[in-house]
Amino acid sequence: MESDVDGGDSWTLPPDEAFVALGNETRINILRTLQDASGPLAFSELRNQVGVDDPGQFNYHVGKLTGHFVRKSEDGYALRTAGARIIEAVLSGAVTDAPVLEPTRLDAPCPYCGKDVEISYREEQLLTRCTECPGSFAGSDAGSAPFGTIALFDLPPAGLENRSPRNVLETAFRWTHLEYLTLAAGICPRCSGTVGHSVTVCENHEASETALCEHCHGRFAVDATVNCTTCPRYLRGIPSVFLLSKTEVSRFLTDHGINPANPAWDRGPPAVMNYDEEISKMDPFEVQLTFELDGDNLIVSMDDSLSIVTAERIDATEET
């Protein structure tokens, strides 16, 4: 694996200067050309491939990129990690496309009631909601989190390309699932910075299978939050999804035919998102989550840092 730590031309570019450096079509074309190249390109070769006739003008644009986005050596010019990230964002459509998927009903089960789910996509988020039950939560803005909302999955526009609506759901779920695995390990999947974990408790929680709590507008009393200490990455959701990397939970899923690293929608969400919840104590905080699969139970006690305190497994064959 090639490292981008090379000392001599390594430096930090202030955010405002970075945006200015990228605000030009020629410079983006330079980055794209270097991305496609099999190795470093000499100045003249790079200029010819980008298609700029004036050497002086081209030198000006390359100079704006060299150091942070582009590496210059005796062999020529090559893309640095920062430049590659920019091109990845462009190719994913994250900075150029704004596709919309109108509400589409799928033959895919709600993790809570088993009825069909409906998906829709706009502004790089896939809204997944149940067509029957209240789902996981409701937002103050009914347009962004209407009745029945199960999850809001982040997904770049490229995630919609050449995929059926059902495949879009699977892609968004797995894309987000992998982020949860990384966040649960204390690593930000966007910048590799450290993340902090915390919980929020609705002390007057009242919810049922047919209605969310009128106080917190959620199915569960305990919400979990992870936020990066370096970049703006922030996620809030039910605590169970942040336990997926824990050995006890991973083994329980694997023993029931669910791949913890690559779960399918039909089995993954019902196994992880549908659980019984009991707050054991508040100071220090501890909540007990009980998962059930094929008659077997996993009872996990978790603290406010999303760490497992105790885990007990009770298989159906052990019951008398």
PDB file of C-alpha atoms in Angstrom:
ATOM      1  CA  MET A   1       0.000   0.000   0.000  1.00  0.00           C
ATOM      2  CA  GLU A   2       1.475   3.348  -1.058  1.00  0.00           C
ATOM      3  CA  SER A   3       1.659   6.068   1.569  1.00  0.00           C
ATOM      4  CA  ASP A   4       1.088   9.744   0.872  1.00  0.00           C
ATOM      5  CA  VAL A   5       3.389  10.827   3.702  1.00  0.00           C
ATOM      6  CA  ASP A   6       6.357  12.216   1.829  1.00  0.00           C
ATOM      7  CA  GLY A   7       7.704  15.040   3.941  1.00  0.00           C
ATOM      8  CA  GLY A   8       9.070  17.655   1.549  1.00  0.00           C
ATOM      9  CA  ASP A   9       5.925  19.032  -0.049  1.00  0.00           C
ATOM     10  CA  SER A  10       3.537  18.095   2.764  1.00  0.00           C
ATOM     11  CA  TRP A  11       1.637  21.100   4.082  1.00  0.00           C
ATOM     12  CA  THR A  12      -1.816  22.123   5.213  1.00  0.00           C
ATOM     13  CA  LEU A  13      -3.997  24.318   3.012  1.00  0.00           C
ATOM     14  CA  PRO A  14      -6.534  26.578   4.761  1.00  0.00           C
ATOM     15  CA  PRO A  15     -10.129  25.632   3.797  1.00  0.00           C
ATOM     16  CA  ASP A  16     -10.859  28.938   2.054  1.00  0.00           C
ATOM     17  CA  GLU A  17      -7.722  28.622  -0.100  1.00  0.00           C
ATOM     18  CA  ALA A  18      -8.594  25.001  -0.892  1.00  0.00           C
ATOM     19  CA  PHE A  19     -11.986  26.015  -2.289  1.00  0.00           C
ATOM     20  CA  VAL A  20     -10.393  28.786  -4.351  1.00  0.00           C
ATOM     21  CA  ALA A  21      -7.799  26.354  -5.730  1.00  0.00           C
ATOM     22  CA  LEU A  22     -10.537  23.978  -6.881  1.00  0.00           C
ATOM     23  CA  GLY A  23     -12.817  26.613  -8.359  1.00  0.00           C
ATOM     24  CA  ASN A  24     -11.625  26.183 -11.910  1.00  0.00           C
ATOM     25  CA  GLU A  25     -12.520  23.655 -14.614  1.00  0.00           C
ATOM     26  CA  THR A  26      -8.933  23.289 -15.816  1.00  0.00           C
ATOM     27  CA  ARG A  27      -7.726  22.379 -12.337  1.00  0.00           C
ATOM     28  CA  ILE A  28     -10.445  19.771 -11.932  1.00  0.00           C
ATOM     29  CA  ASN A  29      -9.447  18.353 -15.318  1.00  0.00           C
ATOM     30  CA  ILE A  30      -5.829  18.194 -14.130  1.00  0.00           C
ATOM     31  CA  LEU A  31      -6.894  16.162 -11.109  1.00  0.00           C
ATOM     32  CA  ARG A  32      -9.043  13.850 -13.229  1.00  0.00           C
ATOM     33  CA  THR A  33      -6.203  13.299 -15.701  1.00  0.00           C
ATOM     34  CA  LEU A  34      -3.789  12.405 -12.915  1.00  0.00           C
ATOM     35  CA  GLN A  35      -6.398  10.096 -11.400  1.00  0.00           C
ATOM     36  CA  ASP A  36      -6.591   8.141 -14.670  1.00  0.00           C
ATOM     37  CA  ALA A  37      -2.820   8.058 -15.203  1.00  0.00           C
ATOM     38  CA  SER A  38      -0.861   4.870 -14.497  1.00  0.00           C
ATOM     39  CA  GLY A  39       2.041   6.875 -13.078  1.00  0.00           C
ATOM     40  CA  PRO A  40       3.490  10.399 -12.774  1.00  0.00           C
ATOM     41  CA  LEU A  41       3.113  12.620 -15.841  1.00  0.00           C
ATOM     42  CA  ALA A  42       5.668  15.113 -17.125  1.00  0.00           C
ATOM     43  CA  PHE A  43       4.523  18.736 -17.439  1.00  0.00           C
ATOM     44  CA  SER A  44       4.193  18.614 -21.230  1.00  0.00           C
ATOM     45  CA  GLU A  45       2.405  15.257 -21.211  1.00  0.00           C
ATOM     46  CA  LEU A  46      -0.034  16.421 -18.557  1.00  0.00           C
ATOM     47  CA  ARG A  47      -0.697  19.679 -20.453  1.00  0.00           C
ATOM     48  CA  ASN A  48      -1.373  17.824 -23.693  1.00  0.00           C
ATOM     49  CA  GLN A  49      -3.789  15.402 -22.053  1.00  0.00           C
ATOM     50  CA  VAL A  50      -5.688  18.204 -20.314  1.00  0.00           C
ATOM     51  CA  GLY A  51      -5.773  20.146 -23.587  1.00  0.00           C
ATOM     52  CA  VAL A  52      -4.331  23.555 -22.651  1.00  0.00           C
ATOM     53  CA  ASP A  53      -2.271  25.254 -25.380  1.00  0.00           C
ATOM     54  CA  ASP A  54      -0.662  28.024 -23.326  1.00  0.00           C
ATOM     55  CA  PRO A  55       2.225  26.596 -21.192  1.00  0.00           C
ATOM     56  CA  GLY A  56       2.305  29.680 -18.969  1.00  0.00           C
ATOM     57  CA  GLN A  57      -1.397  29.511 -18.206  1.00  0.00           C
ATOM     58  CA  PHE A  58      -1.186  25.791 -17.559  1.00  0.00           C
ATOM     59  CA  ASN A  59       1.798  26.249 -15.242  1.00  0.00           C
ATOM     60  CA  TYR A  60      -0.268  28.750 -13.244  1.00  0.00           C
ATOM     61  CA  HIS A  61      -3.101  26.262 -12.735  1.00  0.00           C
ATOM     62  CA  VAL A  62      -0.779  23.372 -11.865  1.00  0.00           C
ATOM     63  CA  GLY A  63       0.979  25.615  -9.369  1.00  0.00           C
ATOM     64  CA  LYS A  64      -2.305  26.249  -7.547  1.00  0.00           C
ATOM     65  CA  LEU A  65      -2.727  22.506  -7.029  1.00  0.00           C
ATOM     66  CA  THR A  66       0.849  21.467  -6.312  1.00  0.00           C
ATOM     67  CA  GLY A  67       1.668  20.787  -2.686  1.00  0.00           C
ATOM     68  CA  HIS A  68      -1.735  19.840  -1.314  1.00  0.00           C
ATOM     69  CA  PHE A  69      -3.636  18.171  -4.147  1.00  0.00           C
ATOM     70  CA  VAL A  70      -0.768  17.270  -6.486  1.00  0.00           C
ATOM     71  CA  ARG A  71       2.755  16.006  -5.784  1.00  0.00           C
ATOM     72  CA  LYS A  72       5.653  17.170  -7.960  1.00  0.00           C
ATOM     73  CA  SER A  73       8.807  15.052  -8.219  1.00  0.00           C
ATOM     74  CA  GLU A  74      11.602  14.335 -10.673  1.00  0.00           C
ATOM     75  CA  ASP A  75       9.284  11.812 -12.352  1.00  0.00           C
ATOM     76  CA  GLY A  76       6.561  14.386 -12.926  1.00  0.00           C
ATOM     77  CA  TYR A  77       3.180  15.182 -11.381  1.00  0.00           C
ATOM     78  CA  ALA A  78       1.021  12.711  -9.439  1.00  0.00           C
ATOM     79  CA  LEU A  79      -2.186  12.901  -7.464  1.00  0.00           C
ATOM     80  CA  ARG A  80      -2.007  13.183  -3.699  1.00  0.00           C
ATOM     81  CA  THR A  81      -4.620  11.756  -1.348  1.00  0.00           C
ATOM     82  CA  ALA A  82      -6.410  15.099  -1.022  1.00  0.00           C
ATOM     83  CA  GLY A  83      -6.680  15.365  -4.801  1.00  0.00           C
ATOM     84  CA  ALA A  84      -7.958  11.801  -5.065  1.00  0.00           C
ATOM     85  CA  ARG A  85     -10.667  12.561  -2.489  1.00  0.00           C
ATOM     86  CA  ILE A  86     -11.855  15.502  -4.582  1.00  0.00           C
ATOM     87  CA  ILE A  87     -12.120  13.361  -7.716  1.00  0.00           C
ATOM     88  CA  GLU A  88     -13.891  10.609  -5.762  1.00  0.00           C
ATOM     89  CA  ALA A  89     -16.461  13.171  -4.642  1.00  0.00           C
ATOM     90  CA  VAL A  90     -16.919  14.426  -8.210  1.00  0.00           C
ATOM     91  CA  LEU A  91     -17.304  10.927  -9.661  1.00  0.00           C
ATOM     92  CA  SER A  92     -19.740   9.885  -6.913  1.00  0.00           C
ATOM     93  CA  GLY A  93     -21.933  12.812  -7.875  1.00  0.00           C
ATOM     94  CA  ALA A  94     -21.764  14.222  -4.352  1.00  0.00           C
ATOM     95  CA  VAL A  95     -20.770  17.679  -5.583  1.00  0.00           C
ATOM     96  CA  THR A  96     -22.359  17.705  -9.028  1.00  0.00           C
ATOM     97  CA  ASP A  97     -25.569  15.642  -9.112  1.00  0.00           C
ATOM     98  CA  ALA A  98     -28.919  15.985  -7.374  1.00  0.00           C
ATOM     99  CA  PRO A  99     -31.049  12.994  -8.399  1.00  0.00           C
ATOM    100  CA  VAL A 100     -34.505  12.422  -6.941  1.00  0.00           C
ATOM    101  CA  LEU A 101     -36.338   9.140  -6.392  1.00  0.00           C
ATOM    102  CA  GLU A 102     -40.038   9.570  -5.765  1.00  0.00           C
ATOM    103  CA  PRO A 103     -41.698   7.429  -3.058  1.00  0.00           C
ATOM    104  CA  THR A 104     -41.567   3.791  -4.177  1.00  0.00           C
ATOM    105  CA  ARG A 105     -43.154   0.873  -2.348  1.00  0.00           C
ATOM    106  CA  LEU A 106     -41.002  -2.267  -2.125  1.00  0.00           C
ATOM    107  CA  ASP A 107     -41.529  -5.895  -1.270  1.00  0.00           C
ATOM    108  CA  ALA A 108     -39.081  -5.491   1.616  1.00  0.00           C
ATOM    109  CA  PRO A 109     -40.045  -6.004   5.280  1.00  0.00           C
ATOM    110  CA  CYS A 110     -40.250  -3.377   7.978  1.00  0.00           C
ATOM    111  CA  PRO A 111     -37.972  -4.515  10.845  1.00  0.00           C
ATOM    112  CA  TYR A 112     -40.771  -3.856  13.348  1.00  0.00           C
ATOM    113  CA  CYS A 113     -43.986  -5.145  11.791  1.00  0.00           C
ATOM    114  CA  GLY A 114     -42.901  -6.982   8.650  1.00  0.00           C
ATOM    115  CA  LYS A 115     -45.062  -4.918   6.289  1.00  0.00           C
ATOM    116  CA  ASP A 116     -43.756  -3.343   3.081  1.00  0.00           C
ATOM    117  CA  VAL A 117     -41.385  -0.391   3.233  1.00  0.00           C
ATOM    118  CA  GLU A 118     -41.336   2.674   1.008  1.00  0.00           C
ATOM    119  CA  ILE A 119     -38.200   4.513  -0.080  1.00  0.00           C
ATOM    120  CA  SER A 120     -37.557   7.959  -1.543  1.00  0.00           C
ATOM    121  CA  TYR A 121     -34.341   9.855  -2.285  1.00  0.00           C
ATOM    122  CA  ARG A 122     -33.315  13.472  -2.364  1.00  0.00           C
ATOM    123  CA  GLU A 123     -30.376  15.593  -1.159  1.00  0.00           C
ATOM    124  CA  GLU A 124     -28.139  12.515  -0.778  1.00  0.00           C
ATOM    125  CA  GLN A 125     -30.439  10.810   1.707  1.00  0.00           C
ATOM    126  CA  LEU A 126     -32.611   7.738   1.297  1.00  0.00           C
ATOM    127  CA  LEU A 127     -35.742   7.934   3.415  1.00  0.00           C
ATOM    128  CA  THR A 128     -36.955   4.468   4.393  1.00  0.00           C
ATOM    129  CA  ARG A 129     -40.388   4.280   5.997  1.00  0.00           C
ATOM    130  CA  CYS A 130     -42.934   1.636   6.879  1.00  0.00           C
ATOM    131  CA  THR A 131     -46.271   1.702   5.073  1.00  0.00           C
ATOM    132  CA  GLU A 132     -48.123   0.512   8.182  1.00  0.00           C
ATOM    133  CA  CYS A 133     -46.472   1.077  11.594  1.00  0.00           C
ATOM    134  CA  PRO A 134     -44.898   4.252  13.078  1.00  0.00           C
ATOM    135  CA  GLY A 135     -41.347   3.089  12.391  1.00  0.00           C
ATOM    136  CA  SER A 136     -38.383   4.240  14.516  1.00  0.00           C
ATOM    137  CA  PHE A 137     -38.823   7.973  14.926  1.00  0.00           C
ATOM    138  CA  ALA A 138     -40.550  11.091  13.679  1.00  0.00           C
ATOM    139  CA  GLY A 139     -38.954  14.468  13.100  1.00  0.00           C
ATOM    140  CA  SER A 140     -40.189  17.954  13.822  1.00  0.00           C
ATOM    141  CA  ASP A 141     -40.261  18.376  10.054  1.00  0.00           C
ATOM    142  CA  ALA A 142     -42.805  15.890   8.716  1.00  0.00           C
ATOM    143  CA  GLY A 143     -41.317  16.252   5.252  1.00  0.00           C
ATOM    144  CA  SER A 144     -37.900  14.898   6.267  1.00  0.00           C
ATOM    145  CA  ALA A 145     -39.056  12.289   8.800  1.00  0.00           C
ATOM    146  CA  PRO A 146     -42.755  11.528   8.304  1.00  0.00           C
ATOM    147  CA  PHE A 147     -44.861   8.919  10.080  1.00  0.00           C
ATOM    148  CA  GLY A 148     -43.355   5.482   9.603  1.00  0.00           C
ATOM    149  CA  THR A 149     -39.737   6.602   9.254  1.00  0.00           C
ATOM    150  CA  ILE A 150     -37.381   3.692   9.864  1.00  0.00           C
ATOM    151  CA  ALA A 151     -34.107   5.334   8.874  1.00  0.00           C
ATOM    152  CA  LEU A 152     -32.501   8.118   6.882  1.00  0.00           C
ATOM    153  CA  PHE A 153     -29.511   6.626   5.067  1.00  0.00           C
ATOM    154  CA  ASP A 154     -26.737   8.782   3.643  1.00  0.00           C
ATOM    155  CA  LEU A 155     -25.953   7.748   0.065  1.00  0.00           C
ATOM    156  CA  PRO A 156     -23.974   9.556  -2.669  1.00  0.00           C
ATOM    157  CA  PRO A 157     -25.844   9.959  -5.983  1.00  0.00           C
ATOM    158  CA  ALA A 158     -23.720   7.233  -7.580  1.00  0.00           C
ATOM    159  CA  GLY A 159     -25.527   4.776  -5.341  1.00  0.00           C
ATOM    160  CA  LEU A 160     -28.609   5.121  -7.552  1.00  0.00           C
ATOM    161  CA  GLU A 161     -26.863   4.453 -10.852  1.00  0.00           C
ATOM    162  CA  ASN A 162     -27.802   1.196 -12.611  1.00  0.00           C
ATOM    163  CA  ARG A 163     -29.656  -0.077  -9.548  1.00  0.00           C
ATOM    164  CA  SER A 164     -33.283  -1.042  -9.043  1.00  0.00           C
ATOM    165  CA  PRO A 165     -35.121   0.600  -6.111  1.00  0.00           C
ATOM    166  CA  ARG A 166     -34.688  -2.603  -4.071  1.00  0.00           C
ATOM    167  CA  ASN A 167     -30.952  -2.620  -4.792  1.00  0.00           C
ATOM    168  CA  VAL A 168     -30.765   1.048  -3.838  1.00  0.00           C
ATOM    169  CA  LEU A 169     -32.226   0.140  -0.431  1.00  0.00           C
ATOM    170  CA  GLU A 170     -29.706  -2.674   0.050  1.00  0.00           C
ATOM    171  CA  THR A 171     -26.840  -0.403  -1.042  1.00  0.00           C
ATOM    172  CA  ALA A 172     -27.829   2.430   1.291  1.00  0.00           C
ATOM    173  CA  PHE A 173     -28.298   0.053   4.224  1.00  0.00           C
ATOM    174  CA  ARG A 174     -24.937  -1.644   3.727  1.00  0.00           C
ATOM    175  CA  TRP A 175     -23.134   1.649   3.056  1.00  0.00           C
ATOM    176  CA  THR A 176     -24.434   3.077   6.338  1.00  0.00           C
ATOM    177  CA  HIS A 177     -23.918  -0.216   8.167  1.00  0.00           C
ATOM    178  CA  LEU A 178     -20.198  -0.127   7.365  1.00  0.00           C
ATOM    179  CA  GLU A 179     -20.040   3.419   8.727  1.00  0.00           C
ATOM    180  CA  TYR A 180     -21.625   2.214  11.970  1.00  0.00           C
ATOM    181  CA  LEU A 181     -19.001  -0.533  12.267  1.00  0.00           C
ATOM    182  CA  THR A 182     -16.210   2.009  11.929  1.00  0.00           C
ATOM    183  CA  LEU A 183     -17.829   4.497  14.302  1.00  0.00           C
ATOM    184  CA  ALA A 184     -18.377   1.748  16.866  1.00  0.00           C
ATOM    185  CA  ALA A 185     -14.622   1.125  16.748  1.00  0.00           C
ATOM    186  CA  GLY A 186     -14.005   4.785  17.641  1.00  0.00           C
ATOM    187  CA  ILE A 187     -12.875   5.851  14.155  1.00  0.00           C
ATOM    188  CA  CYS A 188     -14.530   8.421  11.916  1.00  0.00           C
ATOM    189  CA  PRO A 189     -15.163   6.814   8.491  1.00  0.00           C
ATOM    190  CA  ARG A 190     -14.897  10.206   6.778  1.00  0.00           C
ATOM    191  CA  CYS A 191     -11.626  11.608   8.146  1.00  0.00           C
ATOM    192  CA  SER A 192     -10.204   8.815  10.401  1.00  0.00           C
ATOM    193  CA  GLY A 193     -10.368  11.100  13.431  1.00  0.00           C
ATOM    194  CA  THR A 194     -11.468   9.943  16.875  1.00  0.00           C
ATOM    195  CA  VAL A 195     -15.159   9.950  17.768  1.00  0.00           C
ATOM    196  CA  GLY A 196     -17.045  10.485  20.992  1.00  0.00           C
ATOM    197  CA  HIS A 197     -20.038   8.417  22.118  1.00  0.00           C
ATOM    198  CA  SER A 198     -22.937   9.508  24.301  1.00  0.00           C
ATOM    199  CA  VAL A 199     -26.577   8.670  25.016  1.00  0.00           C
ATOM    200  CA  THR A 200     -29.760  10.683  25.458  1.00  0.00           C
ATOM    201  CA  VAL A 201     -32.590   9.322  27.620  1.00  0.00           C
ATOM    202  CA  CYS A 202     -36.281  10.191  27.445  1.00  0.00           C
ATOM    203  CA  GLU A 203     -37.239  10.075  31.123  1.00  0.00           C
ATOM    204  CA  ASN A 204     -40.983  10.195  30.415  1.00  0.00           C
ATOM    205  CA  HIS A 205     -40.966   7.641  27.647  1.00  0.00           C
ATOM    206  CA  GLU A 206     -44.239   6.101  26.517  1.00  0.00           C
ATOM    207  CA  ALA A 207     -44.377   4.249  23.224  1.00  0.00           C
ATOM    208  CA  SER A 208     -46.188   1.250  21.783  1.00  0.00           C
ATOM    209  CA  GLU A 209     -46.289  -0.834  18.622  1.00  0.00           C
ATOM    210  CA  THR A 210     -48.782   1.609  17.133  1.00  0.00           C
ATOM    211  CA  ALA A 211     -47.553   4.965  18.464  1.00  0.00           C
ATOM    212  CA  LEU A 212     -44.240   6.675  19.113  1.00  0.00           C
ATOM    213  CA  CYS A 213     -43.507   8.514  22.344  1.00  0.00           C
ATOM    214  CA  GLU A 214     -45.123  11.951  22.359  1.00  0.00           C
ATOM    215  CA  HIS A 215     -42.181  13.369  24.328  1.00  0.00           C
ATOM    216  CA  CYS A 216     -39.152  12.196  22.273  1.00  0.00           C
ATOM    217  CA  HIS A 217     -41.004  11.101  19.109  1.00  0.00           C
ATOM    218  CA  GLY A 218     -39.107   7.832  19.148  1.00  0.00           C
ATOM    219  CA  ARG A 219     -39.785   4.107  19.532  1.00  0.00           C
ATOM    220  CA  PHE A 220     -37.042   3.687  22.125  1.00  0.00           C
ATOM    221  CA  ALA A 221     -36.216   5.735  25.219  1.00  0.00           C
ATOM    222  CA  VAL A 222     -32.456   5.693  24.646  1.00  0.00           C
ATOM    223  CA  ASP A 223     -30.812   7.416  21.698  1.00  0.00           C
ATOM    224  CA  ALA A 224     -27.115   7.143  20.918  1.00  0.00           C
ATOM    225  CA  THR A 225     -24.941   9.864  19.432  1.00  0.00           C
ATOM    226  CA  VAL A 226     -21.472   9.684  17.912  1.00  0.00           C
ATOM    227  CA  ASN A 227     -19.602  12.744  16.741  1.00  0.00           C
ATOM    228  CA  CYS A 228     -16.168  13.163  15.255  1.00  0.00           C
ATOM    229  CA  THR A 229     -13.721  15.341  17.177  1.00  0.00           C
ATOM    230  CA  THR A 230     -12.068  16.465  13.933  1.00  0.00           C
ATOM    231  CA  CYS A 231     -14.655  16.838  11.155  1.00  0.00           C
ATOM    232  CA  PRO A 232     -18.390  17.665  11.262  1.00  0.00           C
ATOM    233  CA  ARG A 233     -19.458  13.992  10.990  1.00  0.00           C
ATOM    234  CA  TYR A 234     -22.330  13.383  13.413  1.00  0.00           C
ATOM    235  CA  LEU A 235     -24.760  10.482  13.672  1.00  0.00           C
ATOM    236  CA  ARG A 236     -27.655   9.878  16.006  1.00  0.00           C
ATOM    237  CA  GLY A 237     -29.660   6.685  16.179  1.00  0.00           C
ATOM    238  CA  ILE A 238     -30.710   3.714  18.243  1.00  0.00           C
ATOM    239  CA  PRO A 239     -27.793   2.351  20.320  1.00  0.00           C
ATOM    240  CA  SER A 240     -27.976  -1.188  18.949  1.00  0.00           C
ATOM    241  CA  VAL A 241     -26.480  -0.185  15.590  1.00  0.00           C
ATOM    242  CA  PHE A 242     -23.329   0.986  17.362  1.00  0.00           C
ATOM    243  CA  LEU A 243     -22.872  -2.441  18.976  1.00  0.00           C
ATOM    244  CA  LEU A 244     -22.418  -4.297  15.695  1.00  0.00           C
ATOM    245  CA  SER A 245     -18.631  -4.487  16.010  1.00  0.00           C
ATOM    246  CA  LYS A 246     -18.805  -5.989  19.496  1.00  0.00           C
ATOM    247  CA  THR A 247     -17.812  -9.638  19.643  1.00  0.00           C
ATOM    248  CA  GLU A 248     -20.897 -10.765  21.561  1.00  0.00           C
ATOM    249  CA  VAL A 249     -23.323  -9.195  19.089  1.00  0.00           C
ATOM    250  CA  SER A 250     -21.311 -10.231  16.041  1.00  0.00           C
ATOM    251  CA  ARG A 251     -21.163 -13.867  17.183  1.00  0.00           C
ATOM    252  CA  PHE A 252     -24.914 -13.921  17.903  1.00  0.00           C
ATOM    253  CA  LEU A 253     -25.697 -12.704  14.396  1.00  0.00           C
ATOM    254  CA  THR A 254     -23.222 -15.054  12.737  1.00  0.00           C
ATOM    255  CA  ASP A 255     -24.637 -18.067  14.577  1.00  0.00           C
ATOM    256  CA  HIS A 256     -28.010 -17.243  13.042  1.00  0.00           C
ATOM    257  CA  GLY A 257     -26.800 -16.958   9.477  1.00  0.00           C
ATOM    258  CA  ILE A 258     -26.407 -13.162   9.378  1.00  0.00           C
ATOM    259  CA  ASN A 259     -23.147 -11.730   8.088  1.00  0.00           C
ATOM    260  CA  PRO A 260     -22.353  -8.849  10.511  1.00  0.00           C
ATOM    261  CA  ALA A 261     -20.099  -7.184   7.930  1.00  0.00           C
ATOM    262  CA  ASN A 262     -22.519  -7.450   5.011  1.00  0.00           C
ATOM    263  CA  PRO A 263     -26.097  -8.045   6.182  1.00  0.00           C
ATOM    264  CA  ALA A 264     -29.097  -8.160   3.870  1.00  0.00           C
ATOM    265  CA  TRP A 265     -32.145  -5.984   4.497  1.00  0.00           C
ATOM    266  CA  ASP A 266     -34.493  -8.928   5.077  1.00  0.00           C
ATOM    267  CA  ARG A 267     -32.507 -10.196   8.076  1.00  0.00           C
ATOM    268  CA  GLY A 268     -30.173  -7.435   9.272  1.00  0.00           C
ATOM    269  CA  PRO A 269     -32.544  -4.684  10.454  1.00  0.00           C
ATOM    270  CA  PRO A 270     -35.066  -7.019  12.168  1.00  0.00           C
ATOM    271  CA  ALA A 271     -32.194  -8.653  14.053  1.00  0.00           C
ATOM    272  CA  VAL A 272     -30.520  -5.455  15.241  1.00  0.00           C
ATOM    273  CA  MET A 273     -33.178  -2.726  15.235  1.00  0.00           C
ATOM    274  CA  ASN A 274     -36.044  -4.630  16.858  1.00  0.00           C
ATOM    275  CA  TYR A 275     -35.229  -5.292  20.520  1.00  0.00           C
ATOM    276  CA  ASP A 276     -36.617  -4.968  24.032  1.00  0.00           C
ATOM    277  CA  GLU A 277     -35.225  -2.117  26.102  1.00  0.00           C
ATOM    278  CA  GLU A 278     -34.982  -1.693  29.866  1.00  0.00           C
ATOM    279  CA  ILE A 279     -33.085   1.076  31.657  1.00  0.00           C
ATOM    280  CA  SER A 280     -31.379  -0.627  34.602  1.00  0.00           C
ATOM    281  CA  LYS A 281     -30.032   2.478  36.335  1.00  0.00           C
ATOM    282  CA  MET A 282     -29.339   6.130  35.669  1.00  0.00           C
ATOM    283  CA  ASP A 283     -26.240   6.876  37.786  1.00  0.00           C
ATOM    284  CA  PRO A 284     -24.095   5.383  36.488  1.00  0.00           C
ATOM    285  CA  PHE A 285     -26.212   4.856  33.399  1.00  0.00           C
ATOM    286  CA  GLU A 286     -26.906   1.357  32.158  1.00  0.00           C
ATOM    287  CA  VAL A 287     -29.497   0.058  29.692  1.00  0.00           C
ATOM    288  CA  GLN A 288     -30.358  -3.542  28.913  1.00  0.00           C
ATOM    289  CA  LEU A 289     -31.102  -4.531  25.319  1.00  0.00           C
ATOM    290  CA  THR A 290     -32.566  -7.948  24.533  1.00  0.00           C
ATOM    291  CA  PHE A 291     -32.251  -9.306  21.000  1.00  0.00           C
ATOM    292  CA  GLU A 292     -34.197 -12.357  19.807  1.00  0.00           C
ATOM    293  CA  LEU A 293     -33.452 -14.599  16.830  1.00  0.00           C
ATOM    294  CA  ASP A 294     -35.086 -17.959  16.166  1.00  0.00           C
ATOM    295  CA  GLY A 295     -36.065 -18.261  19.809  1.00  0.00           C
ATOM    296  CA  ASP A 296     -32.553 -17.511  21.089  1.00  0.00           C
ATOM    297  CA  ASN A 297     -31.898 -14.377  23.165  1.00  0.00           C
ATOM    298  CA  LEU A 298     -28.897 -12.135  23.676  1.00  0.00           C
ATOM    299  CA  ILE A 299     -29.158  -9.768  26.646  1.00  0.00           C
ATOM    300  CA  VAL A 300     -26.651  -6.930  26.513  1.00  0.00           C
ATOM    301  CA  SER A 301     -26.108  -4.275  29.181  1.00  0.00           C
ATOM    302  CA  MET A 302     -24.552  -1.079  27.810  1.00  0.00           C
ATOM    303  CA  ASP A 303     -23.244   2.092  29.477  1.00  0.00           C
ATOM    304  CA  ASP A 304     -23.376   5.696  28.269  1.00  0.00           C
ATOM    305  CA  SER A 305     -20.160   5.311  26.253  1.00  0.00           C
ATOM    306  CA  LEU A 306     -21.814   2.513  24.214  1.00  0.00           C
ATOM    307  CA  SER A 307     -19.536  -0.075  25.815  1.00  0.00           C
ATOM    308  CA  ILE A 308     -20.900  -3.491  26.763  1.00  0.00           C
ATOM    309  CA  VAL A 309     -20.926  -4.036  30.531  1.00  0.00           C
ATOM    310  CA  THR A 310     -22.352  -7.557  30.516  1.00  0.00           C
ATOM    311  CA  ALA A 311     -23.675  -9.946  27.888  1.00  0.00           C
ATOM    312  CA  GLU A 312     -25.741 -13.063  28.488  1.00  0.00           C
ATOM    313  CA  ARG A 313     -26.931 -15.469  25.827  1.00  0.00           C
ATOM    314  CA  ILE A 314     -29.911 -17.746  26.392  1.00  0.00           C
ATOM    315  CA  ASP A 315     -30.550 -20.248  23.614  1.00  0.00           C
ATOM    316  CA  ALA A 316     -33.944 -21.891  23.224  1.00  0.00           C
ATOM    317  CA  THR A 317     -32.387 -25.365  23.567  1.00  0.00           C
ATOM    318  CA  GLU A 318     -31.118 -24.410  27.042  1.00  0.00           C
ATOM    319  CA  GLU A 319     -34.580 -23.622  28.379  1.00  0.00           C
ATOM    320  CA  THR A 320     -36.351 -26.270  30.367  1.00  0.00           C
TER     321      THR A 320
END
